[in-house]
Amino acid sequence: MSLTSDLKSVTKSVTKNWTAQRKREERDSRARYSRAQYMQSDRVYQKDVAWSVIPKAYAKASSNGKYPAHARQIFYAARPEIQKRTGRPLQSVYFTQHLLPMYINEHPEAAAWWIVYDARGRLIEPHTDEQIPLGTLEVNNYLLSIGKHEVVGFDFHEAFDTDYPTKGPANRMSAVLFIEKEGFNELFKAVKLAERYDLSIMSSKGQSVVAARRLVDWLCDVGGGVPLLVLHDFDKAGLEIAQNLTTVSEAARESDRVRYEFRNEINVIDLGIRLTDVEQWHLEAESVRFKGDFGPDSIVTSDEQAFLRSNRRVELNAFASEDFIKWIEAKLKEHGIKKVIPDADTLADAYRRAYLIASINRHVDDFLDEARDEADEVQIPKRLAARIKKALREDPARPWDAVLADIAKEDLDEKAC
């Protein structure tokens, strides 16, 4: 074997791992982190770094606990420092499903942090139809309400509801806010976003389903509906959601994949993250492999296409909670979204109705003391449980308290005769 051949063989053997890693790097930009790790002599564990970073990340994402923060928002706040100090990529699932819960379990003071995880299913109570999403905060709030629940005598004050009856957008909604992902409801609830702007908030994971498009078609038509505000990530999928929620793409029509044809022209406003928002709010981009292409009817600008083709995207979760609300409210004000006040005829009708209810409720208040005294002195019927059991055998779908209410009414009617 010649000296040249020997040198080639040795060089190839020594650089084998480096060459393989370099090829992986060319295939995937994330492999750069693995190369940095390969060059490090001392391994720095993500858990060790995370334990010092997580408190700061939570404080940043939640504005020091002022607002609820989604687990992915904390991930975005923690990721830059953890990746810098470890030289390795930090995956969202590993952080949100392992590191963050592990940290909270090992630090009792963190148990009170206001952290939101996506709900995975829901519990529905019988008869009340109350629905409890199976997310961390939702379950905590439900259990807290159970612990505080107490029936205190006759705890009602008004016989008639004073709300003006509405159904749908008329006299109630200023707009429909569609957000392409779930997990922000707790934040919106905390700042009363829906109430302060009279918004109906609709969320979805991924591309909108036919039911969502049909609902939008009826609620948001230009001819008399309310605006549709679309909130989405700055990535190819998010921008396609913003466009396809109210239109049919050329590709879908050409391939006969149209699942819903809109009957109305939709009053749609794109409120999602665009490149100008990324630059203005200094939002951190995430490395992700770009796939596919943009259609000729795409709403994405050439600069935005170049950004996304460079294997980057920016999620809504990149915002800290307080900044996220400020950003949304600025866009709502920009597009003139504000509280609903009905027309003069509706106000006149609502006033007469409210006046009538106030008059009735005043008389109810006058009568309430007398009725309460009578109820306090009433003789509890014998074999009450047996009567309820008998009624439930005849109609097992009814709840016990509805049967009891019927028994009380029957006894009162007999007494009045």
Short mmCIF file of C-alpha atoms in Angstrom, two decimals:
data_model
loop_
_atom_site.label_atom_id
_atom_site.label_comp_id
_atom_site.label_asym_id
_atom_site.label_seq_id
_atom_site.Cartn_x
_atom_site.Cartn_y
_atom_site.Cartn_z
CA MET A 1 0.00 0.00 0.00
CA SER A 2 1.41 3.44 -0.97
CA LEU A 3 1.99 6.34 1.43
CA THR A 4 -0.80 8.25 -0.31
CA SER A 5 -3.25 5.41 0.21
CA ASP A 6 -2.22 5.10 3.86
CA LEU A 7 -2.80 8.83 4.45
CA LYS A 8 -6.21 8.67 2.79
CA SER A 9 -7.20 5.66 4.89
CA VAL A 10 -6.08 7.27 8.16
CA THR A 11 -7.71 10.60 7.31
CA LYS A 12 -10.98 8.90 6.38
CA SER A 13 -10.96 6.90 9.61
CA VAL A 14 -10.20 9.89 11.86
CA THR A 15 -12.77 12.17 10.24
CA LYS A 16 -15.48 9.53 9.85
CA ASN A 17 -17.67 10.84 12.67
CA TRP A 18 -17.11 14.46 11.68
CA THR A 19 -18.04 13.75 8.05
CA ALA A 20 -21.20 11.93 9.05
CA GLN A 21 -22.18 14.77 11.34
CA ARG A 22 -21.46 17.37 8.66
CA LYS A 23 -23.71 15.54 6.21
CA ARG A 24 -26.47 15.45 8.80
CA GLU A 25 -25.97 19.18 9.31
CA GLU A 26 -26.48 19.81 5.64
CA ARG A 27 -29.73 17.86 5.79
CA ASP A 28 -31.02 19.51 8.93
CA SER A 29 -30.06 22.87 10.37
CA ARG A 30 -30.78 21.59 13.86
CA ALA A 31 -27.79 19.25 13.62
CA ARG A 32 -25.51 22.26 14.19
CA TYR A 33 -26.32 21.89 17.85
CA SER A 34 -25.22 18.26 17.74
CA ARG A 35 -21.88 19.32 16.21
CA ALA A 36 -21.36 21.79 19.03
CA GLN A 37 -22.14 19.01 21.48
CA TYR A 38 -19.67 16.67 19.71
CA MET A 39 -16.91 19.28 20.08
CA GLN A 40 -17.55 19.82 23.81
CA SER A 41 -15.39 17.85 26.19
CA ASP A 42 -17.72 18.30 29.19
CA ARG A 43 -21.40 17.45 28.81
CA VAL A 44 -23.79 20.06 30.24
CA TYR A 45 -27.15 18.54 31.10
CA GLN A 46 -30.31 20.38 30.10
CA LYS A 47 -31.96 19.58 33.42
CA ASP A 48 -29.17 21.26 35.40
CA VAL A 49 -29.41 24.40 33.30
CA ALA A 50 -33.22 24.34 33.23
CA TRP A 51 -33.42 24.40 37.03
CA SER A 52 -31.72 27.83 37.06
CA VAL A 53 -33.56 29.15 33.99
CA ILE A 54 -37.18 28.06 34.58
CA PRO A 55 -37.99 30.59 37.36
CA LYS A 56 -36.78 33.47 35.18
CA ALA A 57 -38.62 32.09 32.15
CA TYR A 58 -41.90 31.82 34.08
CA ALA A 59 -41.48 35.35 35.43
CA LYS A 60 -40.93 36.66 31.91
CA ALA A 61 -43.81 34.74 30.31
CA SER A 62 -46.32 35.59 33.06
CA SER A 63 -45.15 39.14 33.93
CA ASN A 64 -44.12 37.92 37.39
CA GLY A 65 -47.30 35.91 37.86
CA LYS A 66 -49.67 38.70 36.85
CA TYR A 67 -51.11 36.67 33.96
CA PRO A 68 -51.47 32.95 33.21
CA ALA A 69 -48.72 31.61 30.97
CA HIS A 70 -49.04 28.64 28.65
CA ALA A 71 -46.36 25.99 29.09
CA ARG A 72 -45.11 26.69 25.55
CA GLN A 73 -44.73 30.38 26.36
CA ILE A 74 -42.43 29.41 29.23
CA PHE A 75 -40.60 27.10 26.83
CA TYR A 76 -39.97 29.99 24.42
CA ALA A 77 -38.72 32.18 27.26
CA ALA A 78 -36.37 29.45 28.54
CA ARG A 79 -35.10 28.00 25.29
CA PRO A 80 -32.45 30.57 24.21
CA GLU A 81 -30.42 30.38 27.44
CA ILE A 82 -30.76 26.60 27.82
CA GLN A 83 -29.62 25.99 24.24
CA LYS A 84 -26.77 28.48 24.58
CA ARG A 85 -25.45 26.91 27.77
CA THR A 86 -25.86 23.28 26.71
CA GLY A 87 -25.02 23.54 23.03
CA ARG A 88 -27.97 21.31 22.22
CA PRO A 89 -31.49 21.90 20.86
CA LEU A 90 -34.32 22.00 23.39
CA GLN A 91 -37.47 20.27 22.17
CA SER A 92 -40.86 21.65 23.18
CA VAL A 93 -42.36 18.30 24.20
CA TYR A 94 -39.36 17.44 26.39
CA PHE A 95 -39.53 20.81 28.14
CA THR A 96 -43.31 21.09 28.62
CA GLN A 97 -44.02 17.43 29.41
CA HIS A 98 -40.89 16.49 31.37
CA LEU A 99 -38.59 19.29 32.54
CA LEU A 100 -41.27 21.78 33.61
CA PRO A 101 -43.49 19.28 35.51
CA MET A 102 -40.38 17.76 37.11
CA TYR A 103 -39.24 21.20 38.27
CA ILE A 104 -42.65 21.98 39.75
CA ASN A 105 -42.74 18.63 41.56
CA GLU A 106 -39.33 19.30 43.12
CA HIS A 107 -40.04 22.93 44.06
CA PRO A 108 -43.18 23.30 46.22
CA GLU A 109 -43.23 27.08 45.78
CA ALA A 110 -43.80 26.56 42.04
CA ALA A 111 -47.05 24.67 42.65
CA ALA A 112 -48.85 28.02 42.85
CA TRP A 113 -47.58 29.19 39.46
CA TRP A 114 -50.30 30.14 36.97
CA ILE A 115 -49.41 27.70 34.18
CA VAL A 116 -51.77 26.55 31.44
CA TYR A 117 -51.60 23.19 29.69
CA ASP A 118 -53.85 22.26 26.78
CA ALA A 119 -56.96 20.40 27.84
CA ARG A 120 -57.09 16.77 26.71
CA GLY A 121 -60.78 15.94 26.75
CA ARG A 122 -63.54 17.09 29.11
CA LEU A 123 -65.84 16.03 31.93
CA ILE A 124 -69.57 16.71 31.51
CA GLU A 125 -71.77 16.75 34.60
CA PRO A 126 -75.18 15.07 34.40
CA HIS A 127 -78.25 17.33 34.28
CA THR A 128 -76.30 20.58 34.87
CA ASP A 129 -74.44 20.07 31.54
CA GLU A 130 -71.45 21.89 33.03
CA GLN A 131 -68.36 21.01 31.00
CA ILE A 132 -64.91 20.88 32.58
CA PRO A 133 -62.00 20.73 30.11
CA LEU A 134 -59.31 18.33 31.33
CA GLY A 135 -56.55 20.90 31.57
CA THR A 136 -54.49 21.75 34.66
CA LEU A 137 -56.12 25.06 35.52
CA GLU A 138 -59.62 24.03 34.53
CA VAL A 139 -59.50 20.98 36.81
CA ASN A 140 -57.96 23.03 39.64
CA ASN A 141 -60.72 25.63 39.37
CA TYR A 142 -63.42 22.96 39.27
CA LEU A 143 -62.08 21.21 42.36
CA LEU A 144 -61.78 24.56 44.13
CA SER A 145 -65.41 25.36 43.31
CA ILE A 146 -66.46 21.97 44.69
CA GLY A 147 -64.62 22.66 47.93
CA LYS A 148 -66.29 26.05 48.29
CA HIS A 149 -69.77 24.94 47.26
CA GLU A 150 -72.42 25.48 49.91
CA VAL A 151 -76.20 25.72 49.75
CA VAL A 152 -77.19 28.52 52.12
CA GLY A 153 -80.93 28.60 52.62
CA PHE A 154 -82.81 30.39 49.87
CA ASP A 155 -79.89 32.11 48.16
CA PHE A 156 -81.81 33.81 45.35
CA HIS A 157 -82.73 37.48 45.14
CA GLU A 158 -84.38 37.99 41.77
CA ALA A 159 -87.15 36.01 40.15
CA PHE A 160 -86.33 37.10 36.60
CA ASP A 161 -83.06 37.44 34.74
CA THR A 162 -82.32 41.02 33.74
CA ASP A 163 -80.17 40.15 30.69
CA TYR A 164 -81.61 41.11 27.32
CA PRO A 165 -82.28 37.86 25.39
CA THR A 166 -80.06 37.44 22.33
CA LYS A 167 -79.01 34.53 20.14
CA GLY A 168 -76.17 34.88 17.68
CA PRO A 169 -74.31 38.05 16.73
CA ALA A 170 -77.18 40.58 16.71
CA ASN A 171 -76.98 42.98 19.67
CA ARG A 172 -74.31 40.83 21.35
CA MET A 173 -71.12 40.31 19.34
CA SER A 174 -68.72 42.89 17.95
CA ALA A 175 -66.68 40.23 16.12
CA VAL A 176 -65.66 36.57 16.07
CA LEU A 177 -62.03 36.05 17.08
CA PHE A 178 -60.71 32.81 15.56
CA ILE A 179 -57.44 31.51 17.00
CA GLU A 180 -55.72 28.58 15.32
CA LYS A 181 -54.77 26.88 18.58
CA GLU A 182 -56.18 26.19 22.01
CA GLY A 183 -54.60 27.06 25.35
CA PHE A 184 -55.15 30.82 25.56
CA ASN A 185 -58.67 30.77 27.00
CA GLU A 186 -57.44 31.10 30.58
CA LEU A 187 -55.42 34.20 29.67
CA PHE A 188 -58.33 35.74 27.78
CA LYS A 189 -60.58 34.99 30.75
CA ALA A 190 -58.13 36.56 33.21
CA VAL A 191 -58.04 39.87 31.31
CA LYS A 192 -61.75 39.70 30.32
CA LEU A 193 -60.84 40.12 26.65
CA ALA A 194 -64.14 38.75 25.33
CA GLU A 195 -66.22 40.82 27.75
CA ARG A 196 -64.35 44.10 27.22
CA TYR A 197 -64.64 43.90 23.43
CA ASP A 198 -67.83 41.78 23.11
CA LEU A 199 -65.92 39.08 21.22
CA SER A 200 -66.99 35.53 20.52
CA ILE A 201 -63.79 33.48 20.68
CA MET A 202 -63.46 30.35 18.56
CA SER A 203 -60.39 28.12 18.70
CA SER A 204 -59.18 25.19 16.64
CA LYS A 205 -56.15 22.97 16.31
CA GLY A 206 -54.82 23.03 12.78
CA GLN A 207 -56.91 23.54 9.67
CA SER A 208 -60.51 24.53 10.27
CA VAL A 209 -63.16 21.83 10.09
CA VAL A 210 -66.28 22.08 7.92
CA ALA A 211 -68.41 22.95 10.96
CA ALA A 212 -66.20 25.95 11.75
CA ARG A 213 -66.43 27.20 8.16
CA ARG A 214 -70.20 26.82 8.12
CA LEU A 215 -70.47 28.76 11.38
CA VAL A 216 -68.26 31.52 10.01
CA ASP A 217 -70.34 31.59 6.81
CA TRP A 218 -73.49 32.40 8.80
CA LEU A 219 -72.01 34.72 11.44
CA CYS A 220 -69.55 36.79 9.44
CA ASP A 221 -71.06 37.58 6.04
CA VAL A 222 -70.43 41.06 4.68
CA GLY A 223 -74.16 41.62 4.24
CA GLY A 224 -75.01 41.82 7.92
CA GLY A 225 -72.71 39.71 10.03
CA VAL A 226 -69.79 40.64 12.25
CA PRO A 227 -66.10 40.69 11.28
CA LEU A 228 -64.03 37.52 11.49
CA LEU A 229 -60.65 38.19 13.12
CA VAL A 230 -58.09 35.45 12.39
CA LEU A 231 -55.23 35.00 14.86
CA HIS A 232 -52.46 32.62 13.74
CA ASP A 233 -48.79 31.70 13.93
CA PHE A 234 -46.32 33.12 11.45
CA ASP A 235 -45.64 29.96 9.50
CA LYS A 236 -46.86 28.39 6.28
CA ALA A 237 -49.60 26.42 8.06
CA GLY A 238 -50.87 29.42 10.03
CA LEU A 239 -51.03 31.67 6.98
CA GLU A 240 -52.83 28.96 5.02
CA ILE A 241 -55.36 28.64 7.85
CA ALA A 242 -55.98 32.39 7.69
CA GLN A 243 -56.58 32.15 3.95
CA ASN A 244 -58.43 28.84 3.70
CA LEU A 245 -60.80 29.47 6.59
CA THR A 246 -62.90 31.70 4.34
CA THR A 247 -61.89 30.70 0.81
CA VAL A 248 -61.31 27.62 -1.28
CA SER A 249 -57.74 27.25 -2.54
CA GLU A 250 -57.04 26.72 -6.24
CA ALA A 251 -55.23 23.48 -5.41
CA ALA A 252 -58.25 22.11 -3.54
CA ARG A 253 -60.58 23.01 -6.38
CA GLU A 254 -58.33 21.52 -9.06
CA SER A 255 -57.95 18.25 -7.13
CA ASP A 256 -61.65 18.04 -6.24
CA ARG A 257 -60.98 18.33 -2.48
CA VAL A 258 -63.50 21.10 -1.76
CA ARG A 259 -65.39 20.13 1.40
CA TYR A 260 -67.38 23.35 1.88
CA GLU A 261 -68.48 26.08 -0.51
CA PHE A 262 -69.10 29.45 1.12
CA ARG A 263 -72.48 30.98 0.36
CA ASN A 264 -71.53 34.46 1.52
CA GLU A 265 -68.67 36.88 1.15
CA ILE A 266 -66.90 36.88 4.51
CA ASN A 267 -65.83 40.03 6.33
CA VAL A 268 -62.41 38.69 7.34
CA ILE A 269 -59.52 40.58 8.97
CA ASP A 270 -56.09 38.96 9.30
CA LEU A 271 -54.91 39.59 12.87
CA GLY A 272 -52.16 36.96 12.83
CA ILE A 273 -48.42 37.38 13.21
CA ARG A 274 -46.74 38.81 10.13
CA LEU A 275 -43.09 39.65 9.50
CA THR A 276 -43.60 43.25 10.63
CA ASP A 277 -44.88 41.98 13.99
CA VAL A 278 -41.86 39.71 14.37
CA GLU A 279 -39.55 42.66 13.83
CA GLN A 280 -41.52 45.15 15.93
CA TRP A 281 -41.93 42.86 18.95
CA HIS A 282 -38.52 41.14 18.60
CA LEU A 283 -40.14 37.71 18.61
CA GLU A 284 -37.89 34.67 18.70
CA ALA A 285 -38.03 32.41 15.67
CA GLU A 286 -38.04 28.64 15.88
CA SER A 287 -36.07 26.36 13.55
CA VAL A 288 -38.37 24.16 11.51
CA ARG A 289 -37.91 22.47 8.15
CA PHE A 290 -39.88 24.26 5.44
CA LYS A 291 -41.94 21.95 3.27
CA GLY A 292 -44.03 22.55 0.18
CA ASP A 293 -44.50 25.84 -1.61
CA PHE A 294 -46.79 28.86 -1.75
CA GLY A 295 -49.65 28.87 -4.21
CA PRO A 296 -50.14 31.65 -6.77
CA ASP A 297 -53.05 32.99 -4.71
CA SER A 298 -51.06 33.07 -1.45
CA ILE A 299 -51.44 36.07 0.90
CA VAL A 300 -47.77 35.78 1.92
CA THR A 301 -45.43 38.58 0.77
CA SER A 302 -42.11 37.86 -0.95
CA ASP A 303 -40.14 38.92 2.16
CA GLU A 304 -42.27 36.65 4.32
CA GLN A 305 -41.78 33.76 1.92
CA ALA A 306 -38.02 34.25 2.09
CA PHE A 307 -38.13 34.25 5.91
CA LEU A 308 -40.18 31.06 6.06
CA ARG A 309 -38.11 29.31 3.39
CA SER A 310 -35.05 29.89 5.60
CA ASN A 311 -36.49 27.19 7.91
CA ARG A 312 -37.88 29.57 10.54
CA ARG A 313 -41.29 30.23 12.01
CA VAL A 314 -42.74 32.25 14.91
CA GLU A 315 -45.56 30.95 17.11
CA LEU A 316 -48.12 32.97 19.05
CA ASN A 317 -46.57 31.38 22.13
CA ALA A 318 -43.41 33.40 21.48
CA PHE A 319 -45.21 36.35 23.10
CA ALA A 320 -45.10 36.82 26.85
CA SER A 321 -48.68 36.92 28.13
CA GLU A 322 -48.78 40.66 28.81
CA ASP A 323 -47.24 41.52 25.43
CA PHE A 324 -49.65 39.13 23.71
CA ILE A 325 -52.67 40.97 25.13
CA LYS A 326 -51.18 44.39 24.29
CA TRP A 327 -50.53 43.23 20.73
CA ILE A 328 -54.08 41.87 20.29
CA GLU A 329 -55.71 44.97 21.77
CA ALA A 330 -53.68 47.25 19.51
CA LYS A 331 -54.94 45.32 16.49
CA LEU A 332 -58.54 45.40 17.76
CA LYS A 333 -58.37 49.17 18.13
CA GLU A 334 -56.69 49.50 14.73
CA HIS A 335 -59.66 47.76 13.11
CA GLY A 336 -62.33 49.58 15.12
CA ILE A 337 -63.51 46.65 17.24
CA LYS A 338 -65.41 47.99 20.27
CA LYS A 339 -68.33 47.40 22.62
CA VAL A 340 -71.79 46.73 21.20
CA ILE A 341 -74.57 49.29 21.70
CA PRO A 342 -77.82 48.41 19.84
CA ASP A 343 -79.91 50.80 17.75
CA ALA A 344 -82.51 53.15 19.27
CA ASP A 345 -85.49 50.83 18.70
CA THR A 346 -83.74 47.91 20.38
CA LEU A 347 -82.67 50.10 23.29
CA ALA A 348 -86.26 51.32 23.78
CA ASP A 349 -87.58 47.75 23.80
CA ALA A 350 -84.81 46.63 26.15
CA TYR A 351 -85.52 49.51 28.53
CA ARG A 352 -89.24 48.68 28.79
CA ARG A 353 -88.37 45.04 29.41
CA ALA A 354 -85.81 45.93 32.08
CA TYR A 355 -88.30 48.30 33.76
CA LEU A 356 -90.94 45.54 33.85
CA ILE A 357 -88.50 43.02 35.33
CA ALA A 358 -87.33 45.53 37.94
CA SER A 359 -90.95 46.13 38.97
CA ILE A 360 -91.69 42.40 39.22
CA ASN A 361 -88.50 41.71 41.15
CA ARG A 362 -89.34 44.48 43.62
CA HIS A 363 -92.65 42.77 44.38
CA VAL A 364 -90.84 39.44 44.64
CA ASP A 365 -88.54 40.97 47.24
CA ASP A 366 -91.58 42.19 49.19
CA PHE A 367 -93.11 38.70 49.09
CA LEU A 368 -89.88 36.78 49.74
CA ASP A 369 -89.79 37.19 53.52
CA GLU A 370 -93.34 35.84 53.87
CA ALA A 371 -92.60 32.89 51.58
CA ARG A 372 -89.35 32.11 53.41
CA ASP A 373 -91.14 32.03 56.79
CA GLU A 374 -93.75 29.65 55.36
CA ALA A 375 -91.03 27.35 53.95
CA ASP A 376 -89.17 27.32 57.27
CA GLU A 377 -92.30 26.08 59.05
CA VAL A 378 -93.52 23.56 56.47
CA GLN A 379 -93.87 19.92 57.52
CA ILE A 380 -91.42 17.72 55.59
CA PRO A 381 -93.52 14.95 53.97
CA LYS A 382 -93.13 11.41 55.22
CA ARG A 383 -91.54 8.85 52.92
CA LEU A 384 -90.09 11.66 50.78
CA ALA A 385 -87.18 9.50 49.55
CA ALA A 386 -89.58 6.68 48.67
CA ARG A 387 -91.72 9.03 46.58
CA ILE A 388 -88.62 10.22 44.74
CA LYS A 389 -87.48 6.63 44.09
CA LYS A 390 -90.90 5.74 42.70
CA ALA A 391 -90.84 8.70 40.30
CA LEU A 392 -87.31 7.85 39.17
CA ARG A 393 -88.31 4.26 38.43
CA GLU A 394 -90.96 5.65 36.09
CA ASP A 395 -88.55 8.11 34.47
CA PRO A 396 -84.90 7.33 35.34
CA ALA A 397 -83.55 10.10 33.10
CA ARG A 398 -84.77 12.80 35.50
CA PRO A 399 -82.57 14.18 38.32
CA TRP A 400 -83.70 13.78 41.94
CA ASP A 401 -84.06 17.54 42.55
CA ALA A 402 -86.46 17.98 39.61
CA VAL A 403 -88.67 15.23 41.05
CA LEU A 404 -88.50 16.81 44.50
CA ALA A 405 -89.54 20.18 43.05
CA ASP A 406 -92.62 18.54 41.49
CA ILE A 407 -93.52 16.97 44.85
CA ALA A 408 -93.20 20.32 46.62
CA LYS A 409 -95.43 21.98 44.00
CA GLU A 410 -98.06 19.22 44.30
CA ASP A 411 -98.11 19.55 48.10
CA LEU A 412 -98.41 23.33 47.84
CA ASP A 413 -101.28 23.05 45.34
CA GLU A 414 -103.12 20.61 47.64
CA LYS A 415 -102.68 22.97 50.56
CA ALA A 416 -104.07 25.88 48.52
CA CYS A 417 -107.23 23.94 47.60
#
